[in-house]
Structure formats: C-alpha cells, structure tokens
C-alpha cells in the first residue's frame, strides 16, 4: 500500500500549495468573547460593507479636516456627496450631530449611512467617543436596525495620535451603557424598542488586535458595574 503522507519533492510541493495558503491566511473577522451583546471586529472598509446600517464619523466641517482612506473611498462612491454636505451652512460635524443618508442604488452596499459628528479635531480625545457609542445604539434602535456596522473613521479623519484600542474602548463603553438603559426601559414596558442584538465594529487589518483589546476592556469594565 502506498503511504500518501510519505513526502517526495513533488508531493511536498503540492501539499504546500494546498495547505500553505490556508495556514497562512489571516481571519478578517473576530468574535469578541464574553460580550453581553454579540460584537464582531471586521477588517473591512465602510465603503465596502453590505449591511442595513453603516455608521461613520466626521470631524467638524472645516477645510483643515480633510478626508482620507475609507472616507475618501466612500465620498468617491457617492460622487462627492460627503464633500458637498460638509459645509458650515449644511452638515457642521459638531459633536453628536447626525445625518442619515439613503445612498443611491448600487453606490454603496449599505442601505443606509449614518454620519455622526465628532466636533473639533484639534481638541479631540477618545472620551468623546462615549457619546458616539450611545448614539450608535440609540439611532440603530430608533431605526429598527438590530445589527448595525460601525467605523470610527478617526484615522481617516486625520487624527492619528490615539490608538484604535483607546477609541474602541470608549465607543463600546457608551454603546453598552445605552444598551443597559434600553433594557431597563423595555423591562419596565416603557420602550417600544426591539433593541440592538449585534454590532460589527470595523477596523483596518493592522488595527484589528488593538481594537479587540479596547473592546474587551470596555466589556470588562461594564461587567464590574
């Protein structure tokens, strides 16, 4: 009987071709263990997602706050719409300000795009993202979306001095606080919300690890409360 696993130069080469790419492939998504609401970190651009609701953030509408990376890609897919609305007399981008878009057909995979303002970029700190996390939960719930996708787009907004983990920790802290508040209201029959049942958090491929660590810190902190 021939031993299939007895390697020869030819068979070793074939095994490397078959097994090698699978072994070296990196997962593009990670499920966060222990999350009270299922949370997944996905290495994907918000311009490429297929979802009912994609959430992104923009700093205050000012010439000094230019778009980069995925925000540029999203703007191009929307034929420059982000740049056209980013004006002080239109969408100002103040902290907590929101704007909901229904992208034209076949422009984005997302059925709806929610933009959350971040305010001044020069004074930005991760703590500001607590409010953003709350808004993500509350707006998704108000719209009847049980599984929103969220991208902080801080780096793509031009602010690079904070880690993605620092930002994610604050976002999820606010998101979980809003979820807890909503659950208390629903338990008291004081809310018609169906609640958010899952969250996909987008990160660049090189920032997935840091983002996961930040989310895990937020979950641990919420568990101690």
Short mmCIF file of C-alpha atoms in Angstrom, two decimals:
data_model
loop_
_atom_site.label_atom_id
_atom_site.label_comp_id
_atom_site.label_asym_id
_atom_site.label_seq_id
_atom_site.Cartn_x
_atom_site.Cartn_y
_atom_site.Cartn_z
CA UNK A 1 0.00 0.00 0.00
CA UNK A 2 1.28 3.42 -0.88
CA UNK A 3 1.68 5.77 2.08
CA UNK A 4 0.00 9.00 0.94
CA UNK A 5 1.82 11.06 3.58
CA UNK A 6 5.26 9.85 2.58
CA UNK A 7 6.57 13.04 1.06
CA UNK A 8 8.50 13.31 -2.13
CA UNK A 9 9.68 16.60 -3.63
CA UNK A 10 6.60 16.63 -5.86
CA UNK A 11 4.08 15.70 -3.16
CA UNK A 12 5.62 18.16 -0.69
CA UNK A 13 5.22 20.92 -3.26
CA UNK A 14 1.58 20.01 -3.88
CA UNK A 15 0.81 19.89 -0.13
CA UNK A 16 2.44 23.29 0.32
CA UNK A 17 0.26 24.72 -2.44
CA UNK A 18 -2.91 23.30 -0.88
CA UNK A 19 -2.24 23.73 2.83
CA UNK A 20 0.12 26.70 2.82
CA UNK A 21 -2.31 29.45 1.82
CA UNK A 22 -4.93 28.12 4.26
CA UNK A 23 -2.45 28.03 7.12
CA UNK A 24 -1.12 31.50 6.38
CA UNK A 25 -4.48 33.14 5.75
CA UNK A 26 -5.48 35.61 8.44
CA UNK A 27 -9.13 35.81 9.51
CA UNK A 28 -10.75 39.09 8.57
CA UNK A 29 -13.22 38.95 11.46
CA UNK A 30 -13.02 38.17 15.17
CA UNK A 31 -15.90 37.44 17.53
CA UNK A 32 -15.40 39.09 20.92
CA UNK A 33 -15.84 36.58 23.72
CA UNK A 34 -17.91 37.46 26.76
CA UNK A 35 -19.73 40.40 25.17
CA UNK A 36 -23.24 40.95 26.59
CA UNK A 37 -24.29 41.78 23.03
CA UNK A 38 -22.51 39.84 20.25
CA UNK A 39 -19.71 42.04 18.90
CA UNK A 40 -17.53 41.24 15.93
CA UNK A 41 -14.42 43.08 14.74
CA UNK A 42 -14.24 43.05 10.96
CA UNK A 43 -11.30 44.15 8.82
CA UNK A 44 -13.23 45.92 6.10
CA UNK A 45 -13.77 49.41 4.77
CA UNK A 46 -17.15 51.04 5.49
CA UNK A 47 -17.29 51.76 1.77
CA UNK A 48 -17.40 48.02 1.09
CA UNK A 49 -19.84 46.67 3.68
CA UNK A 50 -23.18 45.07 2.93
CA UNK A 51 -25.49 45.99 5.79
CA UNK A 52 -28.78 47.68 6.63
CA UNK A 53 -26.98 50.48 8.51
CA UNK A 54 -23.37 51.62 8.25
CA UNK A 55 -22.24 54.29 10.72
CA UNK A 56 -19.20 56.52 10.18
CA UNK A 57 -17.90 59.67 11.85
CA UNK A 58 -16.76 63.05 10.54
CA UNK A 59 -14.89 65.83 12.28
CA UNK A 60 -16.17 69.41 12.18
CA UNK A 61 -16.77 70.63 8.64
CA UNK A 62 -13.65 72.70 8.04
CA UNK A 63 -11.04 72.92 5.27
CA UNK A 64 -8.39 71.70 7.74
CA UNK A 65 -10.28 68.43 8.27
CA UNK A 66 -9.68 66.61 5.02
CA UNK A 67 -10.86 63.10 4.17
CA UNK A 68 -8.51 60.14 3.95
CA UNK A 69 -8.64 56.40 3.36
CA UNK A 70 -12.10 54.86 3.59
CA UNK A 71 -13.78 58.27 3.87
CA UNK A 72 -12.25 59.26 0.53
CA UNK A 73 -13.40 55.96 -0.93
CA UNK A 74 -16.93 56.47 0.42
CA UNK A 75 -17.01 60.03 -0.90
CA UNK A 76 -15.95 58.85 -4.36
CA UNK A 77 -18.61 56.14 -4.42
CA UNK A 78 -21.18 58.79 -3.52
CA UNK A 79 -19.92 61.05 -6.33
CA UNK A 80 -18.52 63.64 -3.93
CA UNK A 81 -21.63 63.90 -1.76
CA UNK A 82 -19.70 63.88 1.55
CA UNK A 83 -17.67 66.87 0.45
CA UNK A 84 -20.76 68.70 -0.77
CA UNK A 85 -22.60 68.39 2.54
CA UNK A 86 -19.55 69.11 4.73
CA UNK A 87 -20.13 72.85 4.96
CA UNK A 88 -20.82 75.07 7.99
CA UNK A 89 -24.19 76.01 6.49
CA UNK A 90 -25.13 72.34 5.93
CA UNK A 91 -23.69 69.47 7.99
CA UNK A 92 -21.44 71.15 10.54
CA UNK A 93 -19.99 67.98 12.07
CA UNK A 94 -20.47 69.23 15.62
CA UNK A 95 -20.17 66.61 18.36
CA UNK A 96 -23.28 64.44 18.39
CA UNK A 97 -24.78 65.94 15.24
CA UNK A 98 -26.21 63.22 12.98
CA UNK A 99 -27.16 62.91 9.34
CA UNK A 100 -28.87 59.88 7.79
CA UNK A 101 -28.37 59.16 4.09
CA UNK A 102 -30.04 56.64 1.82
CA UNK A 103 -27.32 56.07 -0.80
CA UNK A 104 -28.40 55.93 -4.44
CA UNK A 105 -28.82 52.40 -5.75
CA UNK A 106 -25.60 50.46 -6.40
CA UNK A 107 -23.36 53.20 -4.94
CA UNK A 108 -22.78 51.56 -1.54
CA UNK A 109 -23.55 48.11 -0.15
CA UNK A 110 -25.12 49.72 2.92
CA UNK A 111 -28.82 50.53 2.63
CA UNK A 112 -28.44 53.49 5.00
CA UNK A 113 -25.41 55.56 6.01
CA UNK A 114 -25.48 57.36 9.35
CA UNK A 115 -22.89 60.09 9.89
CA UNK A 116 -22.08 61.23 13.43
CA UNK A 117 -20.25 64.49 14.01
CA UNK A 118 -17.10 64.48 16.17
CA UNK A 119 -16.57 68.20 16.62
CA UNK A 120 -13.16 69.89 16.60
CA UNK A 121 -10.31 67.60 15.55
CA UNK A 122 -7.59 69.57 17.31
CA UNK A 123 -9.10 69.06 20.76
CA UNK A 124 -10.34 65.51 20.13
CA UNK A 125 -9.90 62.90 22.86
CA UNK A 126 -11.11 59.27 22.94
CA UNK A 127 -13.53 60.07 25.77
CA UNK A 128 -15.64 61.93 23.21
CA UNK A 129 -16.47 58.55 21.67
CA UNK A 130 -18.57 57.55 24.69
CA UNK A 131 -21.33 59.77 23.31
CA UNK A 132 -20.80 58.36 19.84
CA UNK A 133 -21.27 54.81 21.13
CA UNK A 134 -24.51 55.83 22.80
CA UNK A 135 -25.74 57.43 19.58
CA UNK A 136 -24.90 54.32 17.54
CA UNK A 137 -27.10 52.20 19.80
CA UNK A 138 -29.94 54.68 20.14
CA UNK A 139 -30.15 55.61 16.45
CA UNK A 140 -29.94 52.00 15.30
CA UNK A 141 -32.69 51.09 17.74
CA UNK A 142 -34.84 54.03 16.64
CA UNK A 143 -34.47 52.96 13.01
CA UNK A 144 -35.34 49.35 13.81
CA UNK A 145 -31.87 48.09 12.89
CA UNK A 146 -30.84 45.17 15.10
CA UNK A 147 -27.32 44.75 13.69
CA UNK A 148 -25.55 47.99 12.74
CA UNK A 149 -21.99 48.25 11.40
CA UNK A 150 -19.77 50.96 12.90
CA UNK A 151 -16.49 52.52 11.76
CA UNK A 152 -14.99 55.29 13.95
CA UNK A 153 -13.03 56.73 10.97
CA UNK A 154 -10.82 58.72 13.34
CA UNK A 155 -7.65 57.87 11.44
CA UNK A 156 -9.36 58.52 8.11
CA UNK A 157 -10.44 61.89 9.50
CA UNK A 158 -6.79 62.80 10.00
CA UNK A 159 -6.32 62.26 13.78
CA UNK A 160 -3.59 59.68 14.36
CA UNK A 161 -2.26 60.25 17.89
CA UNK A 162 -4.60 57.78 19.61
CA UNK A 163 -4.66 54.01 19.23
CA UNK A 164 -7.69 52.30 17.78
CA UNK A 165 -7.95 50.43 21.08
CA UNK A 166 -8.31 53.66 23.05
CA UNK A 167 -11.09 54.77 20.73
CA UNK A 168 -12.86 51.39 20.68
CA UNK A 169 -12.87 51.16 24.48
CA UNK A 170 -14.79 54.43 24.74
CA UNK A 171 -17.18 53.62 21.89
CA UNK A 172 -18.17 50.28 23.37
CA UNK A 173 -18.43 51.78 26.86
CA UNK A 174 -21.07 54.20 25.61
CA UNK A 175 -22.74 51.57 23.43
CA UNK A 176 -23.13 49.13 26.34
CA UNK A 177 -24.39 51.85 28.67
CA UNK A 178 -27.10 52.74 26.15
CA UNK A 179 -27.95 49.05 25.77
CA UNK A 180 -28.32 48.65 29.53
CA UNK A 181 -30.54 51.72 29.76
CA UNK A 182 -32.69 50.45 26.90
CA UNK A 183 -33.05 47.03 28.55
CA UNK A 184 -34.24 48.63 31.81
CA UNK A 185 -36.84 50.63 29.87
CA UNK A 186 -38.04 47.61 27.91
CA UNK A 187 -38.27 45.51 31.07
CA UNK A 188 -40.50 48.22 32.53
CA UNK A 189 -42.62 48.26 29.34
CA UNK A 190 -41.54 51.86 28.90
CA UNK A 191 -39.96 51.44 25.46
CA UNK A 192 -41.17 50.09 22.13
CA UNK A 193 -37.58 49.44 21.06
CA UNK A 194 -36.69 45.95 19.90
CA UNK A 195 -33.11 46.60 20.91
CA UNK A 196 -29.83 46.09 19.11
CA UNK A 197 -28.84 42.42 19.11
CA UNK A 198 -25.38 42.58 17.49
CA UNK A 199 -22.66 45.03 16.46
CA UNK A 200 -19.98 44.76 13.82
CA UNK A 201 -17.05 47.09 14.52
CA UNK A 202 -14.83 47.86 11.53
CA UNK A 203 -11.06 48.26 11.77
CA UNK A 204 -8.14 48.33 9.39
CA UNK A 205 -6.40 44.95 9.10
CA UNK A 206 -3.35 46.16 11.05
CA UNK A 207 -5.55 47.57 13.82
CA UNK A 208 -7.78 44.57 14.50
CA UNK A 209 -5.74 43.43 17.51
CA UNK A 210 -5.68 46.84 19.18
CA UNK A 211 -9.38 47.33 18.51
CA UNK A 212 -10.21 43.96 20.04
CA UNK A 213 -8.22 44.77 23.17
CA UNK A 214 -10.07 48.06 23.60
CA UNK A 215 -13.45 46.39 23.22
CA UNK A 216 -12.50 43.70 25.73
CA UNK A 217 -11.50 46.38 28.25
CA UNK A 218 -14.87 48.08 27.86
CA UNK A 219 -16.70 44.78 28.34
CA UNK A 220 -14.68 44.00 31.48
CA UNK A 221 -15.39 47.46 32.88
CA UNK A 222 -19.12 47.10 32.20
CA UNK A 223 -19.16 43.72 33.95
CA UNK A 224 -17.76 45.29 37.12
CA UNK A 225 -20.58 47.85 37.31
#
